[in-house]
Amino acid sequence: MGSLDSNPATFDAFAAEADGFQPLNADDVRSYLHKSVDFIYDYYKSVESLPVLPGVEPGYLRRLLQCAPPSAAAPFDIAMKELREAVVPGMTHWASPNFFAFFPATNSAAAIAGELIASAMNTVGFTWQANPAATEMEVLALDWLAQLLRLPASFLMHRTDAGEGRGTGGGVILGTTSEAMLVTLVAARDAALRRMGSSGVAGITRLVVYAADQTHSTFFKACRLTGFDPANIRSIPTGADTDYGLDPTKLLEAMQADVDTGLVPTYVCATVGTTSTNAVDPVGAIADVAARFNAWVHVDAAYAGSACICPEFRHHLDGVERVDSISMSPHKWLMTCLDCTCLWVRDAHRLTDSLETNPEYLKNGASDSGAVTDLKDMQVGVGRRFRGLKLWMVMRTYGAARLQEHIRSDVAMAKMFEESVRSDDRFEVVVPRNFALVCFRIKPHGGGMTTEEDADGANHELMERLNRTGKAYLAHTVVGGKFVLRFAVGSSLQEERHVRSAWELIRKTTDEIMEGEKKCVHEDGC
Amino acid sequence: MGSLDSNPATFDAFAAEADGFQPLNADDVRSYLHKSVDFIYDYYKSVESLPVLPGVEPGYLRRLLQCAPPSAAAPFDIAMKELREAVVPGMTHWASPNFFAFFPATNSAAAIAGELIASAMNTVGFTWQANPAATEMEVLALDWLAQLLRLPASFLMHRTDAGEGRGTGGGVILGTTSEAMLVTLVAARDAALRRMGSSGVAGITRLVVYAADQTHSTFFKACRLTGFDPANIRSIPTGADTDYGLDPTKLLEAMQADVDTGLVPTYVCATVGTTSTNAVDPVGAIADVAARFNAWVHVDAAYAGSACICPEFRHHLDGVERVDSISMSPHKWLMTCLDCTCLWVRDAHRLTDSLETNPEYLKNGASDSGAVTDLKDMQVGVGRRFRGLKLWMVMRTYGAARLQEHIRSDVAMAKMFEESVRSDDRFEVVVPRNFALVCFRIKPHGGGMTTEEDADGANHELMERLNRTGKAYLAHTVVGGKFVLRFAVGSSLQEERHVRSAWELIRKTTDEIMEGEKKCVHEDGC
């Protein structure tokens, strides 16, 4: 042990208690973690049998647990007991193989292990010096993932073509896509203001941002957070003619119209795999339009980006070499537990110009040298966890082969589900299935269900009944005015049998609804 | 097991491989986590002997690990081996008991266990329905902590005085103080624009924000991110006369001067425990000044807020009942691993007015009822981890008693160090020690060190030499133009003996520097 000489000559006696509180006592840590691992093992073994969506009422937990913080310490087993008895019954089990809502939060043994180790090391790598390994691991993980995605070398901090040399691009791991949008919006905003010669932010009222109406609501929120004028946030209508993807012609018209009235197109957000229906905006065509106006293009590939590690899906990113930034979230579909959103920018300086800080207490030789990356300058905050470790562990342990297998397996299961839906003529698949999300609905077909409105009601009823069983959880969306069920495959414990069972449950529940409708028509003429 | 009926009648055969990839196989999870726990146990047992600050060069990790992602899967042991051999040697060990830099990232067995379980459950509680238990646990943990801090009931989502009834306040756990600042800045900005009757954001150029010059740089960055005009971000000078706390008279003068020129005071940030020197801005007096102008007051108590769970430190928050929001970070000094920043606001609606979104795919009956909290509407992003669990586990397991003991033990060790510094007349304590941070320096005292400039050089040299030993890591700041060393006590494995050893090392290294100076004066007259 390299402990220092500890001659206490110059100290007055300090009443150190031999039994003083040691929050990180290694034996306690091991004991608590072993108990946690046992809990997790049991949880994964039993989660399939738990209702996916709990039946608790608002305020239930407060009624089960004490309202005031305890004064005295308690054995860790007490917290674990309350976790089992009070918390678990009120959970929506995203880990359940019967979870088909939203997008699954995929996970893996390697990711959880990486996150655990990061939590125990608990470093704060705001600057390179504050944890060189964490900074370099994050850069490495981002470069690896960029290679899996075949992103252009211009996005990489370290170009790999010649094996050496520093790129002008850069990446950072953030908590959410929203933050990726926020920081790139700020960079684009500030660059536009500089180009306009704006005095301070005076020109901000002239800046305009664009996205398809299918873009995640968090984009429109990020625009407001960063001070764009609500009147200048364009939501461009899409329709079935483009499968709800952004039409570049409409984008061009909107941008040109704004320029004609003296406004300044500043930023376009293109989505690869929208939340609602997995629509794909045409990245290359959008980049070409935006280039005419010198507007920043960001690609939000939060969910579907992961699929692009497979050659057969990579075409959805065609044209990415002409955009300014791209983000995707391994915490969605790359088996990396929350949170983990990767952002790459083509010119890292455009980001750091807006986000850099340099307080005295963080100054150090390495930063001054310019030879290192200080990741605090690419995010909103200063503090940051050891974010790269779990993502690196996932890629290191599973390799490209397993990661691709995971994507393909989910897509195959979704395809299987889609075929089942298509084989039952009471249903329709509403939009083309691009990845592992199937958007479907009961269609109007006579009986008690002749109008679209009737069908909407039946689909709503179907969702509610399914979710009440606790045996499946599906969410919905509205597409082209129709109420549509979203069936998202991919929860990490999911197997083919769960998808089959869910389809059987959907069929059976639909039978019941149809029976009810018929009875209603027959008996009451209602 | 409640698995569903899985009659595959309606399905074509799907080539399920019995040996298909199972990323969350419970046996693998247990095995990987047991290996991780063994690693963590060994790490805590040995971290004291590792150099706190590593001697690696920029780019070191890329030279040790492969530059390209592997194609094939590898045993988890490979990742663990590379972690041990390549990552650990390049780490700045925040967990080392010889870490005295920045503020310590305190941690505990209960927190790590809570985070592990949250990572395994991996839920995304954006709305109440998406995980009722996670939302209610977060609200409960915040209410508990608010009670420990004796925050006014108006900040609580659930008032506790009568035991029942819903407060108008609200809390949320965020990743960083910066995000807490950002969201409250946006709320204050939008409220001010509405009051002005601004058309869109046109009035933004008239809004002004205020903070002491000792306020964390991330505040000034958050102001820029949210679109405030750089010319309207006031950094009010402080000095030794107020121990570097904000002078309310100067604040009043600045706000009045702005009003006189037609500007609109919008937001004041008060800090309890600045990063540089732990200065404390007078919360109540600042609230009184701000009230004259209807400006939002936010209290940033990121570090020192934790101390306020002890009655003897609570006075630093006096007047908090008159502010609009307060944030503090249990990931700094309340034994909760990163990340965990708690934000409370007095009127939750002022926050949600700016942050609420309501996309179709997140609509649900519980949200529509208005009876639940959807935490996505109090943060930047949508996705969010099971954030409350680890904080609740810390309070549940250690209780107020242990938490207070932990704070007091750190403060006692800091006091001990301070007394040692004061007992050596080559040193001075530069500002009063408020919590567990001691700001000190070698003072000019003749010999080769007669000027402040000489002393600055010696202190810089002292820090560099200390940090190079690997046996201690201290950071610095500049106060009143002087280069000052920051000695932050509290790393969770730290004991009295580590503080003693560090002081001995400081004394010995100072002896060497002084010897060198004397020799230099003697031999060269330089």
PDB file of N, CA and C in Angstrom, chain B residues 63-109:
ATOM      1  N   ARG B  63      -3.825   3.808 -27.597  1.00  0.00           N
ATOM      2  CA  ARG B  63      -2.628   3.020 -27.907  1.00  0.00           C
ATOM      3  C   ARG B  63      -2.673   1.646 -27.240  1.00  0.00           C
ATOM      4  N   LEU B  64      -3.480   1.541 -26.177  1.00  0.00           N
ATOM      5  CA  LEU B  64      -3.554   0.262 -25.454  1.00  0.00           C
ATOM      6  C   LEU B  64      -4.685  -0.628 -25.950  1.00  0.00           C
ATOM      7  N   LEU B  65      -5.769  -0.008 -26.378  1.00  0.00           N
ATOM      8  CA  LEU B  65      -6.934  -0.797 -26.799  1.00  0.00           C
ATOM      9  C   LEU B  65      -7.057  -0.731 -28.315  1.00  0.00           C
ATOM     10  N   GLN B  66      -7.812  -1.680 -28.854  1.00  0.00           N
ATOM     11  CA  GLN B  66      -7.929  -1.675 -30.308  1.00  0.00           C
ATOM     12  C   GLN B  66      -8.769  -0.502 -30.795  1.00  0.00           C
ATOM     13  N   CYS B  67      -8.381   0.043 -31.942  1.00  0.00           N
ATOM     14  CA  CYS B  67      -9.014   1.252 -32.473  1.00  0.00           C
ATOM     15  C   CYS B  67     -10.351   0.965 -33.127  1.00  0.00           C
ATOM     16  N   ALA B  68     -10.556  -0.266 -33.548  1.00  0.00           N
ATOM     17  CA  ALA B  68     -11.784  -0.596 -34.263  1.00  0.00           C
ATOM     18  C   ALA B  68     -12.624  -1.537 -33.418  1.00  0.00           C
ATOM     19  N   PRO B  69     -13.922  -1.444 -33.552  1.00  0.00           N
ATOM     20  CA  PRO B  69     -14.789  -2.334 -32.768  1.00  0.00           C
ATOM     21  C   PRO B  69     -14.605  -3.775 -33.212  1.00  0.00           C
ATOM     22  N   PRO B  70     -14.638  -4.704 -32.273  1.00  0.00           N
ATOM     23  CA  PRO B  70     -14.463  -6.111 -32.638  1.00  0.00           C
ATOM     24  C   PRO B  70     -15.668  -6.626 -33.411  1.00  0.00           C
ATOM     25  N   SER B  71     -15.421  -7.565 -34.281  1.00  0.00           N
ATOM     26  CA  SER B  71     -16.521  -8.184 -35.018  1.00  0.00           C
ATOM     27  C   SER B  71     -17.182  -9.268 -34.185  1.00  0.00           C
ATOM     28  N   ALA B  72     -16.357 -10.050 -33.528  1.00  0.00           N
ATOM     29  CA  ALA B  72     -16.891 -11.210 -32.821  1.00  0.00           C
ATOM     30  C   ALA B  72     -17.089 -10.913 -31.344  1.00  0.00           C
ATOM     31  N   ALA B  73     -17.953 -11.706 -30.739  1.00  0.00           N
ATOM     32  CA  ALA B  73     -18.155 -11.609 -29.298  1.00  0.00           C
ATOM     33  C   ALA B  73     -16.912 -12.115 -28.574  1.00  0.00           C
ATOM     34  N   ALA B  74     -16.744 -11.642 -27.331  1.00  0.00           N
ATOM     35  CA  ALA B  74     -15.608 -12.075 -26.521  1.00  0.00           C
ATOM     36  C   ALA B  74     -16.118 -12.345 -25.114  1.00  0.00           C
ATOM     37  N   PRO B  75     -15.455 -13.225 -24.380  1.00  0.00           N
ATOM     38  CA  PRO B  75     -15.884 -13.444 -22.994  1.00  0.00           C
ATOM     39  C   PRO B  75     -15.833 -12.119 -22.220  1.00  0.00           C
ATOM     40  N   PHE B  76     -16.741 -11.985 -21.256  1.00  0.00           N
ATOM     41  CA  PHE B  76     -16.781 -10.762 -20.460  1.00  0.00           C
ATOM     42  C   PHE B  76     -15.447 -10.523 -19.757  1.00  0.00           C
ATOM     43  N   ASP B  77     -14.729 -11.603 -19.462  1.00  0.00           N
ATOM     44  CA  ASP B  77     -13.432 -11.477 -18.785  1.00  0.00           C
ATOM     45  C   ASP B  77     -12.438 -10.624 -19.570  1.00  0.00           C
ATOM     46  N   ILE B  78     -12.584 -10.611 -20.884  1.00  0.00           N
ATOM     47  CA  ILE B  78     -11.681  -9.796 -21.705  1.00  0.00           C
ATOM     48  C   ILE B  78     -11.898  -8.316 -21.400  1.00  0.00           C
ATOM     49  N   ALA B  79     -13.164  -7.912 -21.354  1.00  0.00           N
ATOM     50  CA  ALA B  79     -13.448  -6.508 -21.033  1.00  0.00           C
ATOM     51  C   ALA B  79     -12.928  -6.192 -19.627  1.00  0.00           C
ATOM     52  N   MET B  80     -13.104  -7.105 -18.699  1.00  0.00           N
ATOM     53  CA  MET B  80     -12.656  -6.866 -17.334  1.00  0.00           C
ATOM     54  C   MET B  80     -11.121  -6.774 -17.262  1.00  0.00           C
ATOM     55  N   LYS B  81     -10.473  -7.598 -18.048  1.00  0.00           N
ATOM     56  CA  LYS B  81      -9.004  -7.569 -18.077  1.00  0.00           C
ATOM     57  C   LYS B  81      -8.524  -6.217 -18.618  1.00  0.00           C
ATOM     58  N   GLU B  82      -9.131  -5.777 -19.687  1.00  0.00           N
ATOM     59  CA  GLU B  82      -8.728  -4.493 -20.272  1.00  0.00           C
ATOM     60  C   GLU B  82      -9.077  -3.338 -19.331  1.00  0.00           C
ATOM     61  N   LEU B  83     -10.185  -3.494 -18.617  1.00  0.00           N
ATOM     62  CA  LEU B  83     -10.528  -2.483 -17.618  1.00  0.00           C
ATOM     63  C   LEU B  83      -9.409  -2.375 -16.584  1.00  0.00           C
ATOM     64  N   ARG B  84      -8.986  -3.527 -16.081  1.00  0.00           N
ATOM     65  CA  ARG B  84      -7.936  -3.537 -15.053  1.00  0.00           C
ATOM     66  C   ARG B  84      -6.611  -3.008 -15.584  1.00  0.00           C
ATOM     67  N   GLU B  85      -6.263  -3.452 -16.777  1.00  0.00           N
ATOM     68  CA  GLU B  85      -4.899  -3.191 -17.262  1.00  0.00           C
ATOM     69  C   GLU B  85      -4.749  -1.887 -18.022  1.00  0.00           C
ATOM     70  N   ALA B  86      -5.827  -1.446 -18.675  1.00  0.00           N
ATOM     71  CA  ALA B  86      -5.706  -0.241 -19.505  1.00  0.00           C
ATOM     72  C   ALA B  86      -6.474   0.945 -18.926  1.00  0.00           C
ATOM     73  N   VAL B  87      -7.647   0.694 -18.375  1.00  0.00           N
ATOM     74  CA  VAL B  87      -8.482   1.813 -17.939  1.00  0.00           C
ATOM     75  C   VAL B  87      -8.043   2.325 -16.566  1.00  0.00           C
ATOM     76  N   VAL B  88      -7.942   1.417 -15.606  1.00  0.00           N
ATOM     77  CA  VAL B  88      -7.632   1.836 -14.230  1.00  0.00           C
ATOM     78  C   VAL B  88      -6.343   2.665 -14.154  1.00  0.00           C
ATOM     79  N   PRO B  89      -5.280   2.267 -14.850  1.00  0.00           N
ATOM     80  CA  PRO B  89      -4.047   3.066 -14.744  1.00  0.00           C
ATOM     81  C   PRO B  89      -4.173   4.489 -15.298  1.00  0.00           C
ATOM     82  N   GLY B  90      -5.211   4.762 -16.055  1.00  0.00           N
ATOM     83  CA  GLY B  90      -5.375   6.096 -16.613  1.00  0.00           C
ATOM     84  C   GLY B  90      -6.442   6.911 -15.907  1.00  0.00           C
ATOM     85  N   MET B  91      -6.883   6.399 -14.770  1.00  0.00           N
ATOM     86  CA  MET B  91      -7.970   7.092 -14.073  1.00  0.00           C
ATOM     87  C   MET B  91      -7.492   8.088 -13.031  1.00  0.00           C
ATOM     88  N   THR B  92      -8.216   9.162 -12.907  1.00  0.00           N
ATOM     89  CA  THR B  92      -8.104  10.019 -11.740  1.00  0.00           C
ATOM     90  C   THR B  92      -9.057   9.407 -10.721  1.00  0.00           C
ATOM     91  N   HIS B  93      -8.506   8.987  -9.593  1.00  0.00           N
ATOM     92  CA  HIS B  93      -9.305   8.204  -8.650  1.00  0.00           C
ATOM     93  C   HIS B  93     -10.067   9.084  -7.661  1.00  0.00           C
ATOM     94  N   TRP B  94     -11.256   9.445  -8.068  1.00  0.00           N
ATOM     95  CA  TRP B  94     -12.120  10.250  -7.200  1.00  0.00           C
ATOM     96  C   TRP B  94     -12.475   9.475  -5.930  1.00  0.00           C
ATOM     97  N   ALA B  95     -12.422   8.146  -5.999  1.00  0.00           N
ATOM     98  CA  ALA B  95     -12.750   7.334  -4.824  1.00  0.00           C
ATOM     99  C   ALA B  95     -11.567   7.200  -3.868  1.00  0.00           C
ATOM    100  N   SER B  96     -10.421   7.669  -4.287  1.00  0.00           N
ATOM    101  CA  SER B  96      -9.250   7.553  -3.407  1.00  0.00           C
ATOM    102  C   SER B  96      -9.423   8.423  -2.170  1.00  0.00           C
ATOM    103  N   PRO B  97      -8.998   7.896  -1.025  1.00  0.00           N
ATOM    104  CA  PRO B  97      -9.053   8.732   0.182  1.00  0.00           C
ATOM    105  C   PRO B  97      -8.016   9.860   0.158  1.00  0.00           C
ATOM    106  N   ASN B  98      -7.145   9.818  -0.839  1.00  0.00           N
ATOM    107  CA  ASN B  98      -6.161  10.896  -0.976  1.00  0.00           C
ATOM    108  C   ASN B  98      -6.591  11.948  -2.009  1.00  0.00           C
ATOM    109  N   PHE B  99      -7.850  11.925  -2.347  1.00  0.00           N
ATOM    110  CA  PHE B  99      -8.416  12.889  -3.300  1.00  0.00           C
ATOM    111  C   PHE B  99      -8.948  14.087  -2.516  1.00  0.00           C
ATOM    112  N   PHE B 100      -8.387  15.261  -2.771  1.00  0.00           N
ATOM    113  CA  PHE B 100      -8.829  16.479  -2.070  1.00  0.00           C
ATOM    114  C   PHE B 100      -9.189  17.593  -3.058  1.00  0.00           C
ATOM    115  N   ALA B 101      -9.352  17.227  -4.321  1.00  0.00           N
ATOM    116  CA  ALA B 101      -9.585  18.232  -5.362  1.00  0.00           C
ATOM    117  C   ALA B 101     -11.075  18.538  -5.500  1.00  0.00           C
ATOM    118  N   PHE B 102     -11.377  19.609  -6.239  1.00  0.00           N
ATOM    119  CA  PHE B 102     -12.764  19.976  -6.571  1.00  0.00           C
ATOM    120  C   PHE B 102     -13.651  19.836  -5.325  1.00  0.00           C
ATOM    121  N   PHE B 103     -14.857  19.278  -5.506  1.00  0.00           N
ATOM    122  CA  PHE B 103     -15.609  18.765  -4.365  1.00  0.00           C
ATOM    123  C   PHE B 103     -15.618  17.258  -4.516  1.00  0.00           C
ATOM    124  N   PRO B 104     -15.529  16.535  -3.418  1.00  0.00           N
ATOM    125  CA  PRO B 104     -15.561  15.080  -3.559  1.00  0.00           C
ATOM    126  C   PRO B 104     -16.917  14.617  -4.087  1.00  0.00           C
ATOM    127  N   ALA B 105     -16.886  13.505  -4.817  1.00  0.00           N
ATOM    128  CA  ALA B 105     -18.130  12.858  -5.253  1.00  0.00           C
ATOM    129  C   ALA B 105     -18.400  11.762  -4.232  1.00  0.00           C
ATOM    130  N   THR B 106     -19.145  12.104  -3.194  1.00  0.00           N
ATOM    131  CA  THR B 106     -19.336  11.140  -2.114  1.00  0.00           C
ATOM    132  C   THR B 106     -20.276  10.032  -2.554  1.00  0.00           C
ATOM    133  N   ASN B 107     -20.159   8.895  -1.897  1.00  0.00           N
ATOM    134  CA  ASN B 107     -20.850   7.710  -2.371  1.00  0.00           C
ATOM    135  C   ASN B 107     -21.100   6.778  -1.188  1.00  0.00           C
ATOM    136  N   SER B 108     -21.895   5.771  -1.407  1.00  0.00           N
ATOM    137  CA  SER B 108     -22.199   4.840  -0.324  1.00  0.00           C
ATOM    138  C   SER B 108     -22.670   3.512  -0.894  1.00  0.00           C
ATOM    139  N   ALA B 109     -22.587   2.495  -0.070  1.00  0.00           N
ATOM    140  CA  ALA B 109     -23.028   1.159  -0.481  1.00  0.00           C
ATOM    141  C   ALA B 109     -24.494   1.174  -0.901  1.00  0.00           C
TER     142      ALA B 109
END
